């Protein structure tokens, strides 16, 4: 197209520059990493409930104290993080935070119904609950798929999802067989998953605050994932909106 033709086009569109050429503008819409909220919410809720499963603290009425916090922080906050993960095109974060956030919301509703007497409570000293076990069979399968996907993203997140999946499998076995031993194993695996989730979230926060890697996450070398380095990625217009990088 000739210079005069370009000038005519820009005039018709209502935009004319001194040299006759139109200049595109890109409006940036930055987002903080949703996984910061999601991982902290998951870590806090899981750590407390998991320690109760191990028998380290608490008693028969401990769930009544734990479930409101777990439902709001591990449930609502994490579920919202999963929905915001859509905006940064992070399928793993969307699936994992959305699913586990929904689980913690359901956990809160479940315990609320027990407290109101709408559902029967498990007898003291018994962990047999095949119906509740079905929750963890499905959670384990989906989380395992997320772990495989995260393996290509970073090793730290893979560790979170791997231990979480193993813990879910152990919990499903324990509830199905009425085995206290398996439930305690699940509890300790959940504790490890919560600690790893806290590490990953803190690494993301420190990277955002310092502008450089403080805690490595085991990302590919192209991300300059070494302490003191500055990870640089191009804006990915093919996979994201202008100004938004794919993933976190």
Short mmCIF file of C-alpha atoms in Angstrom, two decimals:
data_model
loop_
_atom_site.label_atom_id
_atom_site.label_comp_id
_atom_site.label_asym_id
_atom_site.label_seq_id
_atom_site.Cartn_x
_atom_site.Cartn_y
_atom_site.Cartn_z
CA UNK A 1 0.00 0.00 0.00
CA UNK A 2 1.37 3.42 -0.95
CA UNK A 3 1.93 6.22 1.55
CA UNK A 4 -1.01 8.17 0.13
CA UNK A 5 -3.29 5.13 0.36
CA UNK A 6 -2.29 4.59 3.98
CA UNK A 7 -3.00 8.23 4.67
CA UNK A 8 -6.49 7.91 3.19
CA UNK A 9 -7.22 4.85 5.32
CA UNK A 10 -6.15 6.58 8.52
CA UNK A 11 -8.23 9.62 7.70
CA UNK A 12 -11.31 7.43 7.10
CA UNK A 13 -10.79 5.78 10.48
CA UNK A 14 -10.54 9.15 12.18
CA UNK A 15 -6.85 8.86 13.07
CA UNK A 16 -4.28 10.88 11.16
CA UNK A 17 -0.67 11.47 12.13
CA UNK A 18 1.72 14.06 10.79
CA UNK A 19 3.51 11.56 8.56
CA UNK A 20 0.25 9.97 7.42
CA UNK A 21 0.77 6.66 9.25
CA UNK A 22 -1.43 5.19 11.96
CA UNK A 23 0.30 3.85 15.04
CA UNK A 24 -1.23 0.98 17.01
CA UNK A 25 -1.51 1.30 20.78
CA UNK A 26 -1.37 -1.60 23.21
CA UNK A 27 -3.21 -1.15 26.51
CA UNK A 28 -1.46 -3.18 29.20
CA UNK A 29 -3.57 -4.89 31.85
CA UNK A 30 -1.16 -6.49 34.31
CA UNK A 31 -2.25 -9.16 36.78
CA UNK A 32 -0.68 -10.42 39.97
CA UNK A 33 -0.18 -14.19 40.05
CA UNK A 34 -3.49 -15.70 41.28
CA UNK A 35 -1.61 -18.70 42.69
CA UNK A 36 -0.24 -16.52 45.49
CA UNK A 37 -3.69 -16.33 47.06
CA UNK A 38 -4.63 -19.86 46.00
CA UNK A 39 -1.54 -21.56 47.38
CA UNK A 40 -1.57 -19.64 50.67
CA UNK A 41 -5.25 -20.43 51.14
CA UNK A 42 -4.68 -24.08 50.36
CA UNK A 43 -1.57 -24.27 52.57
CA UNK A 44 -3.25 -22.77 55.64
CA UNK A 45 -6.44 -24.82 55.46
CA UNK A 46 -4.68 -28.07 54.59
CA UNK A 47 -1.98 -27.71 57.24
CA UNK A 48 -4.45 -27.30 60.09
CA UNK A 49 -6.85 -30.04 59.04
CA UNK A 50 -3.99 -32.41 58.14
CA UNK A 51 -2.36 -32.03 61.56
CA UNK A 52 -5.69 -32.92 63.09
CA UNK A 53 -5.81 -36.05 60.92
CA UNK A 54 -2.37 -37.11 62.16
CA UNK A 55 -3.54 -36.90 65.76
CA UNK A 56 -0.95 -34.28 66.68
CA UNK A 57 -3.62 -32.03 68.14
CA UNK A 58 -7.36 -31.67 68.52
CA UNK A 59 -10.21 -33.92 69.48
CA UNK A 60 -13.67 -35.00 68.40
CA UNK A 61 -14.99 -31.42 68.19
CA UNK A 62 -11.97 -29.86 66.47
CA UNK A 63 -13.62 -29.84 63.03
CA UNK A 64 -16.24 -27.42 64.34
CA UNK A 65 -13.43 -24.92 64.93
CA UNK A 66 -11.50 -25.61 61.74
CA UNK A 67 -14.19 -25.76 59.07
CA UNK A 68 -15.21 -22.05 58.97
CA UNK A 69 -11.61 -20.96 58.28
CA UNK A 70 -11.00 -23.84 55.88
CA UNK A 71 -14.20 -23.06 53.97
CA UNK A 72 -13.42 -19.35 53.58
CA UNK A 73 -9.64 -19.26 53.13
CA UNK A 74 -9.01 -22.66 51.58
CA UNK A 75 -12.39 -22.66 49.85
CA UNK A 76 -13.74 -19.29 48.75
CA UNK A 77 -10.37 -17.50 48.45
CA UNK A 78 -8.72 -20.38 46.62
CA UNK A 79 -11.70 -20.87 44.30
CA UNK A 80 -11.55 -17.17 43.38
CA UNK A 81 -7.84 -17.57 42.64
CA UNK A 82 -8.72 -20.41 40.30
CA UNK A 83 -11.19 -18.22 38.43
CA UNK A 84 -8.67 -15.39 38.14
CA UNK A 85 -6.17 -17.90 36.76
CA UNK A 86 -8.33 -17.98 33.63
CA UNK A 87 -7.20 -14.43 32.88
CA UNK A 88 -3.52 -15.39 32.84
CA UNK A 89 -4.21 -18.48 30.71
CA UNK A 90 -2.95 -20.89 33.36
CA UNK A 91 -4.89 -24.13 32.90
CA UNK A 92 -3.10 -25.95 35.74
CA UNK A 93 -3.82 -23.22 38.29
CA UNK A 94 -7.41 -22.89 37.09
CA UNK A 95 -8.07 -26.61 37.47
CA UNK A 96 -6.21 -27.20 40.73
CA UNK A 97 -7.31 -24.07 42.63
CA UNK A 98 -10.84 -24.30 41.29
CA UNK A 99 -11.18 -27.97 42.23
CA UNK A 100 -9.56 -27.80 45.67
CA UNK A 101 -11.32 -24.53 46.45
CA UNK A 102 -14.63 -26.21 45.68
CA UNK A 103 -13.60 -29.13 47.90
CA UNK A 104 -12.94 -26.89 50.91
CA UNK A 105 -16.25 -25.09 50.39
CA UNK A 106 -17.99 -28.48 50.29
CA UNK A 107 -16.03 -29.53 53.39
CA UNK A 108 -17.39 -26.51 55.23
CA UNK A 109 -20.97 -27.22 54.12
CA UNK A 110 -20.55 -30.90 55.05
CA UNK A 111 -19.46 -30.09 58.59
CA UNK A 112 -22.13 -27.43 58.94
CA UNK A 113 -24.81 -29.99 58.08
CA UNK A 114 -23.35 -32.39 60.64
CA UNK A 115 -23.38 -29.65 63.26
CA UNK A 116 -27.04 -28.92 62.49
CA UNK A 117 -27.87 -32.60 62.77
CA UNK A 118 -28.85 -32.95 59.11
CA UNK A 119 -26.14 -35.58 58.50
CA UNK A 120 -24.96 -38.30 60.89
CA UNK A 121 -21.56 -37.80 62.52
CA UNK A 122 -18.90 -40.50 62.36
CA UNK A 123 -18.76 -42.42 65.66
CA UNK A 124 -15.83 -41.49 67.92
CA UNK A 125 -12.75 -43.57 67.13
CA UNK A 126 -14.06 -44.69 63.73
CA UNK A 127 -12.72 -43.52 60.37
CA UNK A 128 -14.83 -45.79 58.17
CA UNK A 129 -16.77 -43.65 55.71
CA UNK A 130 -16.94 -45.16 52.17
CA UNK A 131 -19.22 -42.35 50.96
CA UNK A 132 -16.78 -39.63 52.01
CA UNK A 133 -13.96 -41.72 50.53
CA UNK A 134 -15.40 -41.14 47.05
CA UNK A 135 -14.50 -37.47 47.39
CA UNK A 136 -10.84 -38.39 47.69
CA UNK A 137 -10.77 -41.01 44.92
CA UNK A 138 -11.86 -38.33 42.46
CA UNK A 139 -9.62 -35.64 43.97
CA UNK A 140 -6.63 -37.99 43.79
CA UNK A 141 -7.18 -38.81 40.11
CA UNK A 142 -7.61 -35.20 39.00
CA UNK A 143 -4.70 -33.94 41.14
CA UNK A 144 -2.44 -36.63 39.66
CA UNK A 145 -3.27 -35.29 36.19
CA UNK A 146 -2.41 -31.79 37.40
CA UNK A 147 0.91 -33.04 38.77
CA UNK A 148 1.85 -34.46 35.37
CA UNK A 149 1.01 -31.14 33.72
CA UNK A 150 2.97 -29.18 36.34
CA UNK A 151 6.06 -31.31 35.71
CA UNK A 152 6.71 -29.25 32.59
CA UNK A 153 6.11 -25.98 34.46
CA UNK A 154 8.17 -26.20 37.64
CA UNK A 155 9.37 -28.92 39.98
CA UNK A 156 8.17 -27.24 43.16
CA UNK A 157 4.56 -27.12 41.99
CA UNK A 158 4.91 -30.72 40.81
CA UNK A 159 5.98 -31.64 44.35
CA UNK A 160 2.91 -29.94 45.82
CA UNK A 161 0.50 -31.76 43.53
CA UNK A 162 2.29 -35.10 43.73
CA UNK A 163 2.18 -35.27 47.55
CA UNK A 164 -1.37 -33.94 47.49
CA UNK A 165 -2.43 -36.67 45.07
CA UNK A 166 -0.70 -39.39 47.12
CA UNK A 167 -2.32 -38.04 50.28
CA UNK A 168 -5.73 -38.13 48.61
CA UNK A 169 -5.21 -41.74 47.53
CA UNK A 170 -4.13 -42.69 51.06
CA UNK A 171 -7.14 -40.88 52.53
CA UNK A 172 -9.49 -42.67 50.13
CA UNK A 173 -8.02 -46.03 51.12
CA UNK A 174 -8.22 -45.21 54.81
CA UNK A 175 -11.85 -44.10 54.69
CA UNK A 176 -12.86 -47.03 52.50
CA UNK A 177 -11.16 -49.64 54.69
CA UNK A 178 -11.71 -47.90 58.02
CA UNK A 179 -7.95 -47.83 58.59
CA UNK A 180 -6.64 -45.27 61.06
CA UNK A 181 -3.10 -45.96 59.89
CA UNK A 182 -3.86 -44.97 56.30
CA UNK A 183 -5.66 -41.83 57.44
CA UNK A 184 -2.61 -40.76 59.46
CA UNK A 185 -0.35 -41.42 56.47
CA UNK A 186 -2.67 -39.23 54.41
CA UNK A 187 -2.49 -36.55 57.09
CA UNK A 188 1.30 -36.41 56.99
CA UNK A 189 1.32 -36.32 53.18
CA UNK A 190 -1.12 -33.41 53.31
CA UNK A 191 1.17 -31.65 55.81
CA UNK A 192 4.07 -31.99 53.36
CA UNK A 193 1.88 -30.71 50.50
CA UNK A 194 0.84 -27.69 52.61
CA UNK A 195 4.47 -26.83 53.46
CA UNK A 196 5.49 -27.11 49.79
CA UNK A 197 2.53 -24.94 48.78
CA UNK A 198 3.63 -22.31 51.29
CA UNK A 199 7.14 -22.42 49.79
CA UNK A 200 5.88 -21.96 46.23
CA UNK A 201 3.59 -19.07 47.18
CA UNK A 202 6.37 -17.37 49.14
CA UNK A 203 8.76 -17.78 46.19
CA UNK A 204 6.25 -16.02 43.91
CA UNK A 205 5.73 -13.20 46.44
CA UNK A 206 9.47 -12.65 46.86
CA UNK A 207 9.98 -12.65 43.09
CA UNK A 208 7.26 -10.01 42.74
CA UNK A 209 8.67 -7.85 45.53
CA UNK A 210 12.37 -8.12 44.71
CA UNK A 211 12.08 -8.36 40.94
CA UNK A 212 14.44 -11.33 40.93
CA UNK A 213 14.46 -14.96 41.97
CA UNK A 214 15.02 -15.48 45.71
CA UNK A 215 13.67 -19.00 46.17
CA UNK A 216 14.09 -21.27 43.12
CA UNK A 217 11.11 -23.25 41.89
CA UNK A 218 12.86 -25.63 39.52
CA UNK A 219 11.60 -23.94 36.38
CA UNK A 220 13.17 -24.50 32.94
CA UNK A 221 16.50 -22.73 32.38
CA UNK A 222 14.92 -20.32 29.94
CA UNK A 223 13.19 -18.72 32.94
CA UNK A 224 16.57 -17.84 34.50
CA UNK A 225 15.48 -19.70 37.60
CA UNK A 226 18.52 -19.14 39.75
CA UNK A 227 18.84 -16.93 42.85
CA UNK A 228 19.59 -13.37 41.84
CA UNK A 229 18.56 -13.80 38.22
CA UNK A 230 15.79 -11.86 36.53
CA UNK A 231 13.41 -14.13 34.63
CA UNK A 232 12.37 -12.48 31.38
CA UNK A 233 9.57 -13.71 29.13
CA UNK A 234 8.20 -12.05 26.01
CA UNK A 235 4.61 -10.85 25.90
CA UNK A 236 2.77 -13.76 24.31
CA UNK A 237 0.13 -12.25 22.07
CA UNK A 238 -0.67 -15.62 20.52
CA UNK A 239 -1.75 -17.16 23.81
CA UNK A 240 -2.81 -14.18 25.87
CA UNK A 241 -4.29 -10.72 25.73
CA UNK A 242 -1.85 -7.89 24.96
CA UNK A 243 0.26 -7.22 28.02
CA UNK A 244 -0.64 -10.51 29.74
CA UNK A 245 1.87 -13.33 29.88
CA UNK A 246 0.63 -16.88 29.64
CA UNK A 247 0.81 -18.60 33.00
CA UNK A 248 2.35 -17.15 36.14
#
